[in-house]
CSV table of C-alpha atoms and ligand atoms in Angstrom, one decimal:
chain,number,residue,atom,x,y,z
A,1,MET,CA,19.1,35.7,-16.5
A,2,ARG,CA,21.0,32.9,-18.1
A,3,VAL,CA,22.7,30.9,-15.4
A,4,LEU,CA,25.4,28.3,-16.0
A,5,LEU,CA,25.1,25.8,-13.1
A,6,VAL,CA,28.3,23.8,-12.7
A,7,GLU,CA,27.3,21.0,-10.3
A,8,ASP,CA,28.0,17.3,-10.4
A,9,ASP,CA,25.5,16.3,-7.7
A,10,ASP,CA,22.2,15.4,-9.4
A,11,GLY,CA,20.1,16.1,-6.3
A,12,VAL,CA,21.4,19.6,-5.9
A,13,GLY,CA,21.6,20.2,-9.6
A,14,ASP,CA,18.1,19.2,-10.4
A,15,ALA,CA,16.6,21.1,-7.4
A,16,LEU,CA,18.4,24.3,-8.3
A,17,THR,CA,17.6,24.0,-12.0
A,18,GLU,CA,14.0,23.7,-11.2
A,19,ALA,CA,14.0,26.5,-8.6
A,20,LEU,CA,15.8,28.9,-11.0
A,21,ALA,CA,13.5,28.1,-13.9
A,22,ALA,CA,10.5,28.6,-11.7
A,23,ARG,CA,11.7,32.2,-11.0
A,24,GLY,CA,12.1,33.0,-14.6
A,25,HIS,CA,15.8,32.3,-15.0
A,26,VAL,CA,17.3,30.2,-17.8
A,27,PRO,CA,19.5,27.6,-16.2
A,28,THR,CA,21.9,25.4,-18.0
A,29,ARG,CA,23.4,22.6,-16.0
A,30,VAL,CA,26.8,21.1,-16.6
A,31,ARG,CA,28.7,18.6,-14.5
A,32,ARG,CA,32.4,19.2,-15.1
A,33,GLY,CA,34.8,22.1,-14.7
A,34,ALA,CA,35.9,21.7,-18.3
A,35,ASP,CA,32.3,22.5,-19.3
A,36,ALA,CA,32.4,25.8,-17.3
A,37,LEU,CA,35.4,26.8,-19.3
A,38,THR,CA,33.8,26.2,-22.7
A,39,ARG,CA,30.3,27.4,-22.0
A,40,HIS,CA,30.7,30.5,-19.7
A,41,HIS,CA,30.1,32.9,-22.6
A,42,GLU,CA,26.5,31.6,-22.9
A,43,ALA,CA,25.8,32.8,-19.3
A,44,ASP,CA,25.1,36.0,-17.4
A,45,LEU,CA,26.1,34.3,-14.2
A,46,VAL,CA,28.0,31.2,-13.3
A,47,LEU,CA,27.1,29.2,-10.2
A,48,LEU,CA,30.2,27.1,-9.5
A,49,ASP,CA,30.5,24.1,-7.2
A,50,LEU,CA,34.0,23.4,-6.0
A,51,GLY,CA,34.0,19.6,-5.6
A,52,LEU,CA,33.9,18.7,-9.3
A,53,PRO,CA,34.8,15.3,-10.9
A,54,ASP,CA,37.5,16.6,-13.3
A,55,THR,CA,39.1,19.8,-11.9
A,56,ASP,CA,38.8,21.5,-8.6
A,57,GLY,CA,36.4,24.4,-8.8
A,58,LEU,CA,39.0,26.9,-7.5
A,59,GLU,CA,41.2,25.9,-10.4
A,60,VAL,CA,38.3,26.3,-12.8
A,61,LEU,CA,37.7,29.8,-11.3
A,62,ARG,CA,41.4,30.7,-11.7
A,63,MET,CA,41.4,29.7,-15.4
A,64,LEU,CA,38.0,31.3,-16.0
A,65,ARG,CA,39.2,34.7,-14.6
A,66,LYS,CA,42.0,34.7,-17.1
A,67,VAL,CA,39.6,34.8,-20.0
A,68,ALA,CA,36.2,36.2,-18.7
A,69,ASP,CA,34.6,38.8,-16.4
A,70,VAL,CA,31.3,36.9,-16.1
A,71,PRO,CA,30.0,37.1,-12.6
A,72,VAL,CA,30.8,33.9,-10.6
A,73,LEU,CA,29.1,32.8,-7.4
A,74,VAL,CA,30.8,29.9,-5.7
A,75,LEU,CA,28.3,27.5,-4.3
A,76,THR,CA,30.0,24.8,-2.2
A,77,ALA,CA,30.0,22.6,0.9
A,78,ARG,CA,33.5,23.9,1.6
A,79,GLY,CA,32.8,26.5,4.3
A,80,ASP,CA,36.3,26.7,5.8
A,81,GLU,CA,37.7,30.2,5.9
A,82,ARG,CA,40.7,29.3,3.8
A,83,SER,CA,38.6,28.1,0.9
A,84,VAL,CA,36.3,31.1,1.2
A,85,VAL,CA,39.2,33.5,1.2
A,86,ARG,CA,40.8,31.7,-1.7
A,87,GLY,CA,37.6,31.7,-3.7
A,88,LEU,CA,37.2,35.5,-3.2
A,89,ARG,CA,40.8,36.2,-4.0
A,90,LEU,CA,40.6,34.2,-7.2
A,91,GLY,CA,37.8,36.5,-8.3
A,92,ALA,CA,34.6,35.0,-7.2
A,93,ASP,CA,31.9,37.7,-6.9
A,94,ASP,CA,30.3,35.9,-3.9
A,95,TYR,CA,30.6,32.7,-2.0
A,96,VAL,CA,27.7,30.7,-0.6
A,97,VAL,CA,28.1,27.6,1.6
A,98,LYS,CA,25.7,24.7,1.1
A,99,PRO,CA,23.1,23.8,2.1
A,100,VAL,CA,21.9,26.9,0.3
A,101,ARG,CA,18.8,28.9,1.3
A,102,LEU,CA,17.1,29.6,-2.0
A,103,ALA,CA,15.9,33.1,-1.3
A,104,GLU,CA,19.3,34.2,-0.1
A,105,LEU,CA,21.0,32.7,-3.2
A,106,LEU,CA,18.6,34.5,-5.5
A,107,ALA,CA,19.2,37.8,-3.7
A,108,ARG,CA,22.9,37.3,-3.9
A,109,MET,CA,22.7,36.5,-7.6
A,110,ASP,CA,20.7,39.7,-8.2
A,111,THR,CA,23.2,41.8,-6.3
A,112,ILE,CA,26.2,40.6,-8.2
A,113,THR,CA,24.6,40.8,-11.6
A,114,HIS,CA,23.4,44.4,-10.9
A,115,ARG,CA,26.9,45.3,-9.7
A,116,ALA,CA,28.4,43.8,-12.9
A,117,ALA,CA,26.0,45.6,-15.1
A,118,ARG,CA,26.7,48.9,-13.3
A,119,SER,CA,30.5,48.6,-13.7
A,120,ALA,CA,30.1,47.5,-17.3
A,121,ALA,CA,28.0,50.6,-17.9
A,122,ALA,CA,30.5,52.8,-16.1
A,123,LEU,CA,33.3,51.5,-18.2
A,124,THR,CA,31.6,52.1,-21.5
A,125,ASN,CA,30.3,55.5,-20.4
A,126,VAL,CA,33.6,57.2,-20.6
A,127,VAL,CA,34.6,58.0,-24.2
A,128,ARG,CA,38.2,58.8,-24.9
A,129,VAL,CA,39.5,60.5,-27.9
A,130,SER,CA,43.1,61.6,-28.0
A,131,ASP,CA,43.6,63.2,-24.6
A,132,VAL,CA,40.0,64.2,-24.3
A,133,GLU,CA,37.9,62.2,-21.8
A,134,ILE,CA,34.1,62.4,-21.9
A,135,ASP,CA,32.3,60.9,-19.0
A,136,MET,CA,28.8,60.5,-20.4
A,137,SER,CA,27.1,59.7,-17.1
A,138,ALA,CA,28.8,62.3,-14.9
A,139,ARG,CA,28.6,64.8,-17.8
A,140,ARG,CA,32.2,65.8,-17.3
A,141,VAL,CA,34.9,66.5,-19.8
A,142,ARG,CA,38.6,66.5,-19.2
A,143,VAL,CA,41.1,67.8,-21.7
A,144,GLY,CA,44.7,66.8,-21.1
A,145,GLY,CA,43.7,65.7,-17.6
A,146,GLU,CA,42.1,69.1,-16.8
A,147,GLU,CA,38.4,69.5,-16.3
A,148,THR,CA,36.8,71.7,-18.8
A,149,SER,CA,33.5,73.3,-18.0
A,150,LEU,CA,30.9,73.1,-20.8
A,151,THR,CA,27.4,74.5,-20.9
A,152,THR,CA,24.5,72.0,-21.1
A,153,LYS,CA,24.2,72.5,-24.9
A,154,GLU,CA,27.9,72.2,-25.5
A,155,PHE,CA,28.0,69.0,-23.5
A,156,GLU,CA,25.0,67.5,-25.3
A,157,LEU,CA,26.5,68.3,-28.7
A,158,LEU,CA,29.8,66.7,-27.7
A,159,ALA,CA,28.0,63.7,-26.3
A,160,VAL,CA,26.0,63.1,-29.5
A,161,LEU,CA,29.3,63.2,-31.4
A,162,ALA,CA,31.1,61.0,-28.9
A,163,ARG,CA,28.4,58.3,-29.1
A,164,ARG,CA,29.2,58.1,-32.8
A,165,LEU,CA,33.0,58.5,-32.5
A,166,GLY,CA,34.7,58.7,-35.8
A,167,THR,CA,31.5,59.0,-37.7
A,168,ALA,CA,30.1,62.0,-39.6
A,169,VAL,CA,27.0,63.3,-37.8
A,170,SER,CA,24.7,65.6,-39.8
A,171,ARG,CA,23.6,69.0,-38.6
A,172,GLN,CA,20.0,67.7,-38.8
A,173,GLN,CA,20.8,64.9,-36.4
A,174,LEU,CA,22.7,67.1,-34.0
A,175,MET,CA,19.9,69.6,-33.9
A,176,ASP,CA,17.3,66.9,-33.5
A,177,GLU,CA,19.1,65.3,-30.6
A,178,VAL,CA,20.1,68.4,-28.8
A,179,TRP,CA,17.2,70.8,-29.5
A,180,GLY,CA,14.5,68.4,-30.5
A,181,ASP,CA,11.6,70.0,-32.5
A,182,ALA,CA,12.9,73.5,-31.8
A,183,TYR,CA,15.8,73.1,-34.2
A,184,LEU,CA,14.4,75.4,-37.0
A,185,ALA,CA,14.8,78.3,-34.7
A,186,ILE,CA,18.4,77.6,-33.7
A,187,SER,CA,20.1,76.3,-36.9
A,188,ARG,CA,22.6,79.2,-36.6
A,189,SER,CA,23.2,78.6,-33.0
A,190,LEU,CA,24.5,75.1,-33.7
A,191,ASP,CA,27.5,76.8,-35.3
A,192,VAL,CA,27.9,79.2,-32.4
A,193,HIS,CA,27.8,76.4,-29.8
A,194,MET,CA,30.2,74.3,-31.9
A,195,THR,CA,32.7,77.1,-32.2
A,196,GLN,CA,32.6,77.6,-28.4
A,197,LEU,CA,32.9,73.8,-27.9
A,198,ARG,CA,35.9,73.7,-30.2
A,199,GLY,CA,37.5,76.6,-28.3
A,200,LYS,CA,37.1,74.9,-25.0
A,201,LEU,CA,38.4,71.6,-26.2
A,202,LYS,CA,41.5,73.3,-27.6
A,203,ARG,CA,42.0,70.3,-29.9
A,204,PRO,CA,40.9,71.7,-33.3
A,205,GLY,CA,42.0,68.6,-35.1
A,206,LEU,CA,39.5,66.4,-33.1
A,207,LEU,CA,36.3,68.2,-34.2
A,208,THR,CA,36.0,68.3,-37.9
A,209,THR,CA,33.5,70.3,-39.9
A,210,ILE,CA,32.1,68.4,-42.9
A,211,ARG,CA,30.9,71.1,-45.2
A,212,GLY,CA,27.3,71.0,-46.2
A,213,PHE,CA,26.7,68.0,-43.9
A,214,GLY,CA,27.8,68.3,-40.3
A,215,TYR,CA,30.5,67.4,-37.9
A,216,ARG,CA,32.7,64.5,-36.8
A,217,LEU,CA,34.6,63.9,-33.5
A,218,GLY,CA,37.7,61.7,-33.8
A,219,GLU,CA,41.3,61.7,-34.7
B,1,CA,CA1,30.2,18.5,-6.1
């Protein structure tokens, strides 16, 4: 992963840069808090020292959290409880006190980036259109806040349309994605399933038939 290491101490900075690179990460080292604020978007994870020459690291963290969700692991000599609690409250994903044990640091880095990836996936996995909410990973659909029970095929059709929200999807593509090679046999049942799906969603304006082509989900 791309790691932005914000560390003014050359001894620590060089050792960590080398150790991270040796394990396949792509570290970028900067020395000032201001650099963290301009370069965080280049990183998958920020390792943030607190004792920085220009701005206190906790202030850097506070400003960073106003503009970015990038995972931040505070790496500092400040092990007093007050600093740790402040760091976590300001939005640090983890807090490690120096001297750092490398294996532990790497494990903590992995944990927080996996967690960040999972929550990002969870966020993008719910598609909302009007008052219809389609949870792609849980395979659940709510209409006006009420859960609607769909058959496997109905859900798959809806999911294909939801992934291309607002876009016309051809019958061919729907059949390919939902039935695979068997589509020739079920061309007619696409319409049957679509009629049932439309009935269950009870939002006729959301699911448009495009004559001679296919369907579109969207307002
Ligand atoms: Ca320092």
